[in-house]
Amino acid sequence: MYPEIIRDPRFGELTQADIEYFKSILPESSILQDDQDLSGYNIDSMRKYNGQSRLVLKPRSTEEVSKIMKHCGERKLAVVPQGGNTGLVGGSVPVFDEIVISLSNLNKIRSFDEVSGIIVADAGCILEATDMFLAEHGYIFPLDLGAKGSCHIGGNVATNAGGLRLLRYGSLHGSVLGVEAVMADGTIVNGLGKLRKDNTGYDIKQLLIGSEGTLGVITGVSVLCPKRSKVMNVAFFGLDSYEKVQKAFVKAKSDLGEILSAFEFMDRESQDQVAQFSELRRPLDEQHNFYVLVETSGSNRSHDEEKLQEYLEGLMEAEIIDDGVLAQDETQMKNIWTWREGIPESLARTGGVYKYDVSIPLEDLYLMVEDCRAKLVEKGYEIGTEESNIVNVVGYGHLGDGNLHLNVAVKSYSKDVEHALEPWVYEWIQKRQGSISAEHGLGFAKRPYLKYSKDQSMINLMKQVKNVYDPDGIMNPYKYI
Amino acid sequence: MYPEIIRDPRFGELTQADIEYFKSILPESSILQDDQDLSGYNIDSMRKYNGQSRLVLKPRSTEEVSKIMKHCGERKLAVVPQGGNTGLVGGSVPVFDEIVISLSNLNKIRSFDEVSGIIVADAGCILEATDMFLAEHGYIFPLDLGAKGSCHIGGNVATNAGGLRLLRYGSLHGSVLGVEAVMADGTIVNGLGKLRKDNTGYDIKQLLIGSEGTLGVITGVSVLCPKRSKVMNVAFFGLDSYEKVQKAFVKAKSDLGEILSAFEFMDRESQDQVAQFSELRRPLDEQHNFYVLVETSGSNRSHDEEKLQEYLEGLMEAEIIDDGVLAQDETQMKNIWTWREGIPESLARTGGVYKYDVSIPLEDLYLMVEDCRAKLVEKGYEIGTEESNIVNVVGYGHLGDGNLHLNVAVKSYSKDVEHALEPWVYEWIQKRQGSISAEHGLGFAKRPYLKYSKDQSMINLMKQVKNVYDPDGIMNPYKYI
């Protein structure tokens, strides 16, 4: 499948003796070897990456993970830790014959403290189920994303997932208080602290957060969860320039302050795409160059509504926005979010999409989209005409986090278009000290482009960590670094 | 000074040739060798630790730091990076003849983005000056602490300082977006990202945050700053049990939610101490077993006051609090904070204080103080009688962060009292999986006790990082790990 990559000759080959050993430490139901059983673990959720693993292990405890890793470490058998397998960069599936260690049988909530809001749970707990458990206690998981129904919280931590609540609750580097992991040699690292403050030594768990299974297998996490907000509100409005979008953001931070929970922006092209390729209805009748979705979450309905009302009136008076709507009920709120979330799907309907999930300093964020259109035109491409392969070039994303989704929708994938875009996009980002992967991670797909976001001195420090913690390179090989 | 520690024989001795080299790369004013000039850099702010350095270097740029470290690395000359030298664990002063690298000449704000609130600044910027700069732009530094007038933001990051705003703005692991550092061999690591989201590789800067100068010299930081709140309010109330303090905290998180910015608790003994050993007036006339200071910060005065009023009424109705006062103006607010901040000073007036800055899961937090009193009585000590050496045993702290300050005030330090307290206090904390240093760090003072907070597997991972990044151990030796 990947002619440019060869299997690492240092790695052992799986033998019957290995299988026998795994059978001695795991029940039969935890060992999958049938082709049919294996396929779901070999292929990623986008069906873009396909590995050739012959063995999936589903341990039920941290100790079982430890026994597996000890054996794999001694035998130099490469492994891929796998959570809900919902990643978007091919990080959670094997490349060759790596053993898949699925965390799905490690799915218990270990403890929850109603006073502090600190939850300790197995890595394999489903995000949505964990959030529902917390909802019963008036708390919320500080992370939300589209794949919540199947992704694991251990996988979320391993990939430092971003998602929809980051603007309000910050990144997992702040809210994860502890990590329990099994290292390449089988050592169990007990770092499941339940403390908000702990200045005793290097914060090693931070290395595991976002390491995508390349340093160890995360088996448990401890997370500080905020109180669930009692009230939510959503507004949607149109603006005529990106400068005004930025002004509306600064004003939102000032007027809405502590209740601001999302600030999403979309360009005209992305909205036209949804209008054309979905059944959804535009939230606003008139059309504008840019649109913004603002969400608030707070503890007092009348206070929140008053703040939001004043904010919108202030925007109108200052002529920052042209037109807007404030959701009047739960259904309208949901409709507006569905409209926003309809963008990726409506893009996918055209044939193929070149997706760039990038971070760029705010002032230059939208310039990336404009320059991309200009670049394609300069290279002789037409955009959106009947004959052209390129259907649309759109920009939208989590403006509050500086996270742009640049999407180039095509009728069919072509090496020509790809070469017009790459590495140009990455070079453009590098010049502005942006990130080539804001939230999706590196995995298999982005590994070759790391140098566009990190300089050599930083990459060297990373490699030193990798080499010292996983000297034989058996943890999720061919990826990340 | 420290008979139990010997100078590491691997380290080079400073020669005239070294001085000549430093003179070739630095101006005269950046090189201090006179006893008088050196003393302020050799002694810590508590005057408890005293080093014997013969040389202080004050580089003016990252490149100069790099040249210094390259030479020290080659010559195996040990160094101590020093910020404002305000630490409380002896981490910022030399033990033997380590060269002090003072960051005080690296004190420029490099950039500030009004839209995103991201500041990039030299490590040697004073915290208060940085915060004042941000105030002019309507922003706030996400950290505040007593030493703000002299501590450096680079030192804050190097020690992962906690302070008064942590409950609201989270730890520096969440708000620091980037770190520029010079490693032991002189390599400049350019990690000054200005991105809220960046999932490209191991988050190496997290290792530097809280590493206390043992991995590299932090020369610049990039920090995400929140908008400055327009309104602040302070309430102070009395309660009769620690259970009720916890209930008041849960209710504060629910009722005050997004505007809660501090939740400090104090026991009766700590208040009696302030009343007796300071000129300050009690905020409440009647006396109670426990007291709580609640602060809110928000964007709308009437909303905040309404929320706080409702919260206090709810507490009264549920009979959680006995008595309370809501500050009516800036002066009253300041007086209440001064009362709270008067505790350490009033304790110091008795003679000496055994200070434990610890994190403990909330439910057990106050038990530490009660058990400590019982332990001392069991050992035959009287507390607070005319003849007894032990004047008071008090508990107070940042309850919202799970951070207790257990203080044992004595007429004079005694090895007997020390041995009654240690390692008993650390063992007690270990049993409850607490932290022996919530915010002060390890430095020289707490290094021997690390094992009470971290298990061997974690300590091993730390040592691997230290050995790979600083193989000769020249970065801030004899400390931390």
mmCIF file of N, CA and C in Angstrom, chain A residues 115-116 139 159-160 166-168 173 188-190 195-203 206 211 214-215 230 253-254 258 299 303 306-307 359 362 398 401 403 434-435 437-439 441-442 454-455 457 461-462 464-466 468-469 480, chain B residues 115-116 139 159-160 166-168 173 188-190 195-203 206 214-215 230 253-254 258 299 303 306-307 359 362 398 401 403 434-435 437-439 441-442 454-455 457-458 461-462 464-466 468-469 480:
data_model
loop_
_atom_site.group_PDB
_atom_site.id
_atom_site.type_symbol
_atom_site.label_atom_id
_atom_site.label_comp_id
_atom_site.label_asym_id
_atom_site.label_seq_id
_atom_site.Cartn_x
_atom_site.Cartn_y
_atom_site.Cartn_z
ATOM 1 N N VAL A 115 -17.241 17.244 44.546
ATOM 2 C CA VAL A 115 -16.820 18.559 45.038
ATOM 3 C C VAL A 115 -15.820 19.206 44.076
ATOM 4 N N SER A 116 -14.806 18.440 43.675
ATOM 5 C CA SER A 116 -13.750 19.012 42.838
ATOM 6 C C SER A 116 -14.059 18.887 41.352
ATOM 7 N N TYR A 139 -21.898 18.147 35.779
ATOM 8 C CA TYR A 139 -20.589 18.528 35.239
ATOM 9 C C TYR A 139 -20.533 18.245 33.736
ATOM 10 N N THR A 159 -4.197 12.086 21.493
ATOM 11 C CA THR A 159 -4.086 12.935 20.301
ATOM 12 C C THR A 159 -4.270 14.415 20.630
ATOM 13 N N ASN A 160 -4.405 14.732 21.916
ATOM 14 C CA ASN A 160 -4.644 16.124 22.334
ATOM 15 C C ASN A 160 -5.772 16.744 21.513
ATOM 16 N N LEU A 166 -12.893 24.155 23.277
ATOM 17 C CA LEU A 166 -11.549 24.622 23.626
ATOM 18 C C LEU A 166 -11.516 26.106 23.977
ATOM 19 N N LEU A 167 -12.266 26.914 23.224
ATOM 20 C CA LEU A 167 -12.273 28.362 23.481
ATOM 21 C C LEU A 167 -12.622 28.642 24.931
ATOM 22 N N ARG A 168 -13.559 27.870 25.474
ATOM 23 C CA ARG A 168 -14.022 28.105 26.828
ATOM 24 C C ARG A 168 -13.184 27.370 27.875
ATOM 25 N N HIS A 173 -3.999 19.968 27.736
ATOM 26 C CA HIS A 173 -2.773 20.171 28.518
ATOM 27 C C HIS A 173 -3.080 20.880 29.832
ATOM 28 N N ILE A 188 4.496 0.019 34.090
ATOM 29 C CA ILE A 188 3.290 0.814 34.314
ATOM 30 C C ILE A 188 3.712 2.117 34.975
ATOM 31 N N VAL A 189 3.377 3.238 34.340
ATOM 32 C CA VAL A 189 3.676 4.526 34.934
ATOM 33 C C VAL A 189 2.414 5.036 35.595
ATOM 34 N N ASN A 190 2.491 5.161 36.901
ATOM 35 C CA ASN A 190 1.331 5.584 37.675
ATOM 36 C C ASN A 190 1.372 7.096 37.849
ATOM 37 N N LEU A 195 -4.828 16.065 41.376
ATOM 38 C CA LEU A 195 -4.507 17.334 42.013
ATOM 39 C C LEU A 195 -4.461 18.438 40.979
ATOM 40 N N ARG A 196 -5.040 19.555 41.338
ATOM 41 C CA ARG A 196 -5.033 20.686 40.430
ATOM 42 C C ARG A 196 -3.652 21.338 40.407
ATOM 43 N N LYS A 197 -2.944 21.259 41.516
ATOM 44 C CA LYS A 197 -1.614 21.855 41.602
ATOM 45 C C LYS A 197 -0.626 20.823 42.121
ATOM 46 N N ASP A 198 0.447 20.631 41.405
ATOM 47 C CA ASP A 198 1.452 19.658 41.835
ATOM 48 C C ASP A 198 2.770 20.009 41.166
ATOM 49 N N ASN A 199 3.646 20.691 41.911
ATOM 50 C CA ASN A 199 4.940 21.081 41.347
ATOM 51 C C ASN A 199 6.055 20.196 41.876
ATOM 52 N N THR A 200 5.947 18.907 41.586
ATOM 53 C CA THR A 200 7.005 17.993 42.015
ATOM 54 C C THR A 200 7.576 17.273 40.794
ATOM 55 N N GLY A 201 8.474 17.977 40.130
ATOM 56 C CA GLY A 201 9.201 17.345 39.029
ATOM 57 C C GLY A 201 8.623 17.639 37.657
ATOM 58 N N TYR A 202 9.353 17.166 36.630
ATOM 59 C CA TYR A 202 8.916 17.384 35.251
ATOM 60 C C TYR A 202 7.515 16.833 35.044
ATOM 61 N N ASP A 203 6.708 17.571 34.299
ATOM 62 C CA ASP A 203 5.333 17.161 34.073
ATOM 63 C C ASP A 203 5.279 16.177 32.901
ATOM 64 N N GLN A 206 2.509 15.447 30.279
ATOM 65 C CA GLN A 206 2.325 16.366 29.157
ATOM 66 C C GLN A 206 2.940 15.809 27.876
ATOM 67 N N SER A 211 0.908 12.474 22.158
ATOM 68 C CA SER A 211 2.027 11.673 21.621
ATOM 69 C C SER A 211 1.541 10.599 20.647
ATOM 70 N N THR A 214 2.978 6.951 20.462
ATOM 71 C CA THR A 214 4.364 6.675 20.079
ATOM 72 C C THR A 214 5.320 6.561 21.264
ATOM 73 N N LEU A 215 4.810 6.837 22.485
ATOM 74 C CA LEU A 215 5.676 6.731 23.673
ATOM 75 C C LEU A 215 5.193 5.655 24.625
ATOM 76 N N LYS A 230 -25.875 26.245 32.863
ATOM 77 C CA LYS A 230 -27.326 26.067 32.918
ATOM 78 C C LYS A 230 -28.003 26.623 31.670
ATOM 79 N N LYS A 253 -15.115 39.068 23.149
ATOM 80 C CA LYS A 253 -14.294 38.762 24.328
ATOM 81 C C LYS A 253 -14.534 39.803 25.413
ATOM 82 N N SER A 254 -14.765 41.042 25.002
ATOM 83 C CA SER A 254 -14.945 42.106 25.974
ATOM 84 C C SER A 254 -16.373 42.122 26.531
ATOM 85 N N GLU A 258 -16.779 36.173 30.164
ATOM 86 C CA GLU A 258 -16.763 34.868 30.800
ATOM 87 C C GLU A 258 -17.826 33.911 30.278
ATOM 88 N N SER A 299 -24.598 30.831 33.707
ATOM 89 C CA SER A 299 -25.342 30.281 34.831
ATOM 90 C C SER A 299 -26.655 31.023 35.089
ATOM 91 N N HIS A 303 -29.337 37.210 32.636
ATOM 92 C CA HIS A 303 -28.045 37.891 32.502
ATOM 93 C C HIS A 303 -27.412 37.611 31.141
ATOM 94 N N GLU A 306 -29.274 39.301 28.266
ATOM 95 C CA GLU A 306 -29.032 40.744 28.266
ATOM 96 C C GLU A 306 -27.657 41.054 27.673
ATOM 97 N N LYS A 307 -26.643 40.274 28.091
ATOM 98 C CA LYS A 307 -25.280 40.499 27.575
ATOM 99 C C LYS A 307 -25.243 40.310 26.056
ATOM 100 N N SER A 359 -3.427 26.191 12.028
ATOM 101 C CA SER A 359 -3.463 27.359 12.906
ATOM 102 C C SER A 359 -2.632 28.458 12.282
ATOM 103 N N LEU A 362 -4.166 35.234 13.975
ATOM 104 C CA LEU A 362 -5.480 35.696 13.542
ATOM 105 C C LEU A 362 -5.479 36.680 12.381
ATOM 106 N N HIS A 398 -12.714 27.524 13.750
ATOM 107 C CA HIS A 398 -12.803 27.997 15.129
ATOM 108 C C HIS A 398 -11.968 29.267 15.253
ATOM 109 N N ASP A 401 -10.042 30.122 18.339
ATOM 110 C CA ASP A 401 -8.824 29.360 18.628
ATOM 111 C C ASP A 401 -7.742 29.592 17.575
ATOM 112 N N ASN A 403 -7.970 28.703 14.516
ATOM 113 C CA ASN A 403 -7.942 27.426 13.778
ATOM 114 C C ASN A 403 -8.785 27.531 12.509
ATOM 115 N N GLY A 434 2.761 29.424 11.539
ATOM 116 C CA GLY A 434 1.513 28.739 11.877
ATOM 117 C C GLY A 434 1.748 27.269 12.157
ATOM 118 N N SER A 435 0.665 26.533 12.294
ATOM 119 C CA SER A 435 0.783 25.091 12.513
ATOM 120 C C SER A 435 0.110 24.352 11.374
ATOM 121 N N SER A 437 -0.904 21.410 11.574
ATOM 122 C CA SER A 437 -1.963 20.566 12.127
ATOM 123 C C SER A 437 -2.418 21.159 13.449
ATOM 124 N N ALA A 438 -3.548 21.830 13.415
ATOM 125 C CA ALA A 438 -4.033 22.503 14.617
ATOM 126 C C ALA A 438 -4.570 21.507 15.629
ATOM 127 N N GLU A 439 -5.404 20.569 15.145
ATOM 128 C CA GLU A 439 -6.014 19.642 16.097
ATOM 129 C C GLU A 439 -6.009 18.186 15.653
ATOM 130 N N GLY A 441 -3.474 16.322 14.539
ATOM 131 C CA GLY A 441 -2.266 15.571 14.841
ATOM 132 C C GLY A 441 -1.438 15.264 13.606
ATOM 133 N N LEU A 442 -0.402 14.431 13.783
ATOM 134 C CA LEU A 442 0.519 14.109 12.691
ATOM 135 C C LEU A 442 0.218 12.749 12.079
ATOM 136 N N LYS A 454 7.843 22.931 12.946
ATOM 137 C CA LYS A 454 8.794 22.897 14.048
ATOM 138 C C LYS A 454 10.197 22.987 13.485
ATOM 139 N N ASP A 455 11.050 23.775 14.129
ATOM 140 C CA ASP A 455 12.406 23.866 13.579
ATOM 141 C C ASP A 455 13.260 22.698 14.060
ATOM 142 N N SER A 457 15.863 22.304 15.869
ATOM 143 C CA SER A 457 16.250 22.175 17.280
ATOM 144 C C SER A 457 15.125 21.519 18.076
ATOM 145 N N LEU A 461 14.927 17.659 19.949
ATOM 146 C CA LEU A 461 14.497 17.383 21.331
ATOM 147 C C LEU A 461 13.412 16.309 21.352
ATOM 148 N N MET A 462 12.523 16.374 20.359
ATOM 149 C CA MET A 462 11.462 15.352 20.275
ATOM 150 C C MET A 462 12.055 13.972 20.047
ATOM 151 N N GLN A 464 14.969 12.911 20.762
ATOM 152 C CA GLN A 464 15.676 12.420 21.956
ATOM 153 C C GLN A 464 14.694 11.762 22.921
ATOM 154 N N VAL A 465 13.527 12.381 23.089
ATOM 155 C CA VAL A 465 12.510 11.802 23.977
ATOM 156 C C VAL A 465 12.043 10.454 23.437
ATOM 157 N N LYS A 466 11.751 10.418 22.142
ATOM 158 C CA LYS A 466 11.286 9.173 21.529
ATOM 159 C C LYS A 466 12.334 8.066 21.715
ATOM 160 N N VAL A 468 14.715 7.734 23.899
ATOM 161 C CA VAL A 468 15.013 7.308 25.252
ATOM 162 C C VAL A 468 13.845 6.513 25.851
ATOM 163 N N TYR A 469 12.623 6.850 25.488
ATOM 164 C CA TYR A 469 11.472 6.127 26.041
ATOM 165 C C TYR A 469 11.103 4.872 25.232
ATOM 166 N N TYR A 480 4.303 9.964 12.978
ATOM 167 C CA TYR A 480 4.536 11.019 13.947
ATOM 168 C C TYR A 480 5.893 11.695 13.787
ATOM 169 N N VAL B 115 -5.895 41.401 19.195
ATOM 170 C CA VAL B 115 -7.052 40.572 18.846
ATOM 171 C C VAL B 115 -7.040 39.256 19.616
ATOM 172 N N SER B 116 -5.900 38.579 19.604
ATOM 173 C CA SER B 116 -5.834 37.259 20.236
ATOM 174 C C SER B 116 -5.456 37.340 21.709
ATOM 175 N N TYR B 139 -6.142 43.780 28.870
ATOM 176 C CA TYR B 139 -5.878 42.363 29.115
ATOM 177 C C TYR B 139 -5.227 42.164 30.486
ATOM 178 N N THR B 159 9.190 27.860 37.013
ATOM 179 C CA THR B 159 8.759 27.220 38.264
ATOM 180 C C THR B 159 7.283 26.847 38.245
ATOM 181 N N ASN B 160 6.624 27.052 37.102
ATOM 182 C CA ASN B 160 5.189 26.777 36.997
ATOM 183 C C ASN B 160 4.442 27.418 38.166
ATOM 184 N N LEU B 166 -5.196 31.137 39.537
ATOM 185 C CA LEU B 166 -5.230 29.805 38.947
ATOM 186 C C LEU B 166 -6.635 29.234 38.850
ATOM 187 N N LEU B 167 -7.453 29.457 39.897
ATOM 188 C CA LEU B 167 -8.820 28.935 39.905
ATOM 189 C C LEU B 167 -9.562 29.384 38.658
ATOM 190 N N ARG B 168 -9.333 30.630 38.243
ATOM 191 C CA ARG B 168 -10.057 31.176 37.108
ATOM 192 C C ARG B 168 -9.364 30.896 35.773
ATOM 193 N N HIS B 173 0.580 25.562 32.337
ATOM 194 C CA HIS B 173 0.631 24.506 31.323
ATOM 195 C C HIS B 173 -0.448 24.712 30.258
ATOM 196 N N ILE B 188 19.958 26.968 20.789
ATOM 197 C CA ILE B 188 18.752 27.767 20.995
ATOM 198 C C ILE B 188 17.562 26.977 20.485
ATOM 199 N N VAL B 189 16.596 26.736 21.378
ATOM 200 C CA VAL B 189 15.385 26.045 20.952
ATOM 201 C C VAL B 189 14.311 27.089 20.727
ATOM 202 N N ASN B 190 13.895 27.190 19.470
ATOM 203 C CA ASN B 190 12.906 28.187 19.106
ATOM 204 C C ASN B 190 11.518 27.574 19.174
ATOM 205 N N LEU B 195 0.365 30.152 18.898
ATOM 206 C CA LEU B 195 -0.829 29.467 18.423
ATOM 207 C C LEU B 195 -1.540 28.805 19.581
ATOM 208 N N ARG B 196 -2.847 28.962 19.582
ATOM 209 C CA ARG B 196 -3.630 28.332 20.627
ATOM 210 C C ARG B 196 -3.714 26.826 20.407
ATOM 211 N N LYS B 197 -3.676 26.418 19.162
ATOM 212 C CA LYS B 197 -3.777 24.994 18.847
ATOM 213 C C LYS B 197 -2.623 24.597 17.939
ATOM 214 N N ASP B 198 -1.894 23.584 18.302
ATOM 215 C CA ASP B 198 -0.773 23.138 17.485
ATOM 216 C C ASP B 198 -0.447 21.697 17.850
ATOM 217 N N ASN B 199 -0.950 20.764 17.039
ATOM 218 C CA ASN B 199 -0.690 19.350 17.310
ATOM 219 C C ASN B 199 0.357 18.795 16.370
ATOM 220 N N THR B 200 1.558 19.364 16.464
ATOM 221 C CA THR B 200 2.643 18.853 15.625
ATOM 222 C C THR B 200 3.798 18.409 16.518
ATOM 223 N N GLY B 201 3.668 17.208 17.049
ATOM 224 C CA GLY B 201 4.764 16.610 17.808
ATOM 225 C C GLY B 201 4.639 16.786 19.308
ATOM 226 N N TYR B 202 5.583 16.160 20.029
ATOM 227 C CA TYR B 202 5.585 16.220 21.492
ATOM 228 C C TYR B 202 5.636 17.669 21.942
ATOM 229 N N ASP B 203 4.878 17.967 22.992
ATOM 230 C CA ASP B 203 4.813 19.338 23.488
ATOM 231 C C ASP B 203 5.978 19.584 24.452
ATOM 232 N N GLN B 206 6.303 21.944 27.521
ATOM 233 C CA GLN B 206 5.696 21.555 28.795
ATOM 234 C C GLN B 206 6.735 21.016 29.768
ATOM 235 N N THR B 214 16.608 23.283 35.320
ATOM 236 C CA THR B 214 17.441 22.073 35.297
ATOM 237 C C THR B 214 17.573 21.463 33.907
ATOM 238 N N LEU B 215 16.855 22.010 32.915
ATOM 239 C CA LEU B 215 16.958 21.473 31.549
ATOM 240 C C LEU B 215 17.524 22.494 30.578
ATOM 241 N N LYS B 230 -14.085 43.626 33.998
ATOM 242 C CA LYS B 230 -14.451 45.013 34.290
ATOM 243 C C LYS B 230 -14.871 45.190 35.750
ATOM 244 N N LYS B 253 -19.383 27.156 42.711
ATOM 245 C CA LYS B 253 -19.122 26.745 41.333
ATOM 246 C C LYS B 253 -20.417 26.715 40.527
ATOM 247 N N SER B 254 -21.515 26.361 41.197
ATOM 248 C CA SER B 254 -22.788 26.263 40.501
ATOM 249 C C SER B 254 -23.439 27.644 40.317
ATOM 250 N N GLU B 258 -19.134 30.986 35.965
ATOM 251 C CA GLU B 258 -18.127 31.610 35.130
ATOM 252 C C GLU B 258 -17.510 32.865 35.740
ATOM 253 N N SER B 299 -17.992 40.785 33.657
ATOM 254 C CA SER B 299 -18.037 41.865 32.676
ATOM 255 C C SER B 299 -19.239 42.788 32.878
ATOM 256 N N HIS B 303 -25.125 42.322 36.950
ATOM 257 C CA HIS B 303 -25.254 40.864 36.862
ATOM 258 C C HIS B 303 -24.443 40.180 37.954
ATOM 259 N N GLU B 306 -25.884 40.691 41.439
ATOM 260 C CA GLU B 306 -27.100 39.895 41.619
ATOM 261 C C GLU B 306 -26.748 38.430 41.883
ATOM 262 N N LYS B 307 -25.819 37.916 41.113
ATOM 263 C CA LYS B 307 -25.415 36.516 41.300
ATOM 264 C C LYS B 307 -24.845 36.292 42.700
ATOM 265 N N SER B 359 -0.856 19.918 48.233
ATOM 266 C CA SER B 359 -2.139 19.638 47.592
ATOM 267 C C SER B 359 -2.679 18.339 48.166
ATOM 268 N N LEU B 362 -9.748 17.295 48.042
ATOM 269 C CA LEU B 362 -10.528 18.220 48.868
ATOM 270 C C LEU B 362 -11.123 17.623 50.136
ATOM 271 N N HIS B 398 -5.775 28.043 49.165
ATOM 272 C CA HIS B 398 -6.580 28.167 47.952
ATOM 273 C C HIS B 398 -7.453 26.924 47.830
ATOM 274 N N ASP B 401 -8.332 25.365 44.539
ATOM 275 C CA ASP B 401 -7.284 24.614 43.834
ATOM 276 C C ASP B 401 -6.840 23.369 44.597
ATOM 277 N N ASN B 403 -5.355 23.422 47.425
ATOM 278 C CA ASN B 403 -4.014 23.781 47.904
ATOM 279 C C ASN B 403 -4.081 24.297 49.348
ATOM 280 N N GLY B 434 -1.457 12.966 47.671
ATOM 281 C CA GLY B 434 -1.368 14.418 47.553
ATOM 282 C C GLY B 434 -0.027 14.841 46.980
ATOM 283 N N SER B 435 0.219 16.141 46.996
ATOM 284 C CA SER B 435 1.502 16.648 46.521
ATOM 285 C C SER B 435 2.223 17.348 47.660
ATOM 286 N N SER B 437 4.464 19.478 47.221
ATOM 287 C CA SER B 437 4.703 20.866 46.815
ATOM 288 C C SER B 437 3.678 21.259 45.761
ATOM 289 N N ALA B 438 2.677 22.006 46.206
ATOM 290 C CA ALA B 438 1.599 22.373 45.290
ATOM 291 C C ALA B 438 2.055 23.418 44.299
ATOM 292 N N GLU B 439 2.729 24.473 44.802
ATOM 293 C CA GLU B 439 3.107 25.554 43.891
ATOM 294 C C GLU B 439 4.530 26.047 44.059
ATOM 295 N N GLY B 441 7.380 24.344 44.190
ATOM 296 C CA GLY B 441 8.404 23.600 43.470
ATOM 297 C C GLY B 441 9.282 22.762 44.396
ATOM 298 N N LEU B 442 10.357 22.201 43.823
ATOM 299 C CA LEU B 442 11.249 21.317 44.569
ATOM 300 C C LEU B 442 12.524 22.033 45.003
ATOM 301 N N LYS B 454 5.846 11.218 43.983
ATOM 302 C CA LYS B 454 5.922 10.567 42.684
ATOM 303 C C LYS B 454 6.481 9.175 42.875
ATOM 304 N N ASP B 455 5.904 8.186 42.185
ATOM 305 C CA ASP B 455 6.440 6.839 42.366
ATOM 306 C C ASP B 455 7.670 6.630 41.485
ATOM 307 N N SER B 457 8.494 4.748 39.041
ATOM 308 C CA SER B 457 8.389 4.686 37.578
ATOM 309 C C SER B 457 8.390 6.098 36.991
ATOM 310 N N MET B 458 7.713 7.013 37.658
ATOM 311 C CA MET B 458 7.651 8.391 37.172
ATOM 312 C C MET B 458 9.002 9.086 37.364
ATOM 313 N N LEU B 461 11.311 8.140 34.615
ATOM 314 C CA LEU B 461 11.066 8.863 33.356
ATOM 315 C C LEU B 461 11.640 10.273 33.429
ATOM 316 N N MET B 462 11.532 10.898 34.614
ATOM 317 C CA MET B 462 12.096 12.240 34.792
ATOM 318 C C MET B 462 13.606 12.214 34.626
ATOM 319 N N GLN B 464 15.416 10.133 33.031
ATOM 320 C CA GLN B 464 15.802 9.900 31.634
ATOM 321 C C GLN B 464 15.800 11.209 30.851
ATOM 322 N N VAL B 465 14.792 12.034 31.086
ATOM 323 C CA VAL B 465 14.728 13.329 30.407
ATOM 324 C C VAL B 465 15.910 14.206 30.811
ATOM 325 N N LYS B 466 16.151 14.273 32.110
ATOM 326 C CA LYS B 466 17.275 15.083 32.594
ATOM 327 C C LYS B 466 18.585 14.601 31.968
ATOM 328 N N VAL B 468 19.200 12.949 29.238
ATOM 329 C CA VAL B 468 19.349 13.080 27.796
ATOM 330 C C VAL B 468 19.507 14.551 27.388
ATOM 331 N N TYR B 469 18.845 15.468 28.096
ATOM 332 C CA TYR B 469 18.946 16.886 27.740
ATOM 333 C C TYR B 469 20.160 17.573 28.381
ATOM 334 N N TYR B 480 16.257 19.624 42.626
ATOM 335 C CA TYR B 480 15.135 19.151 41.828
ATOM 336 C C TYR B 480 15.059 17.635 41.774
#
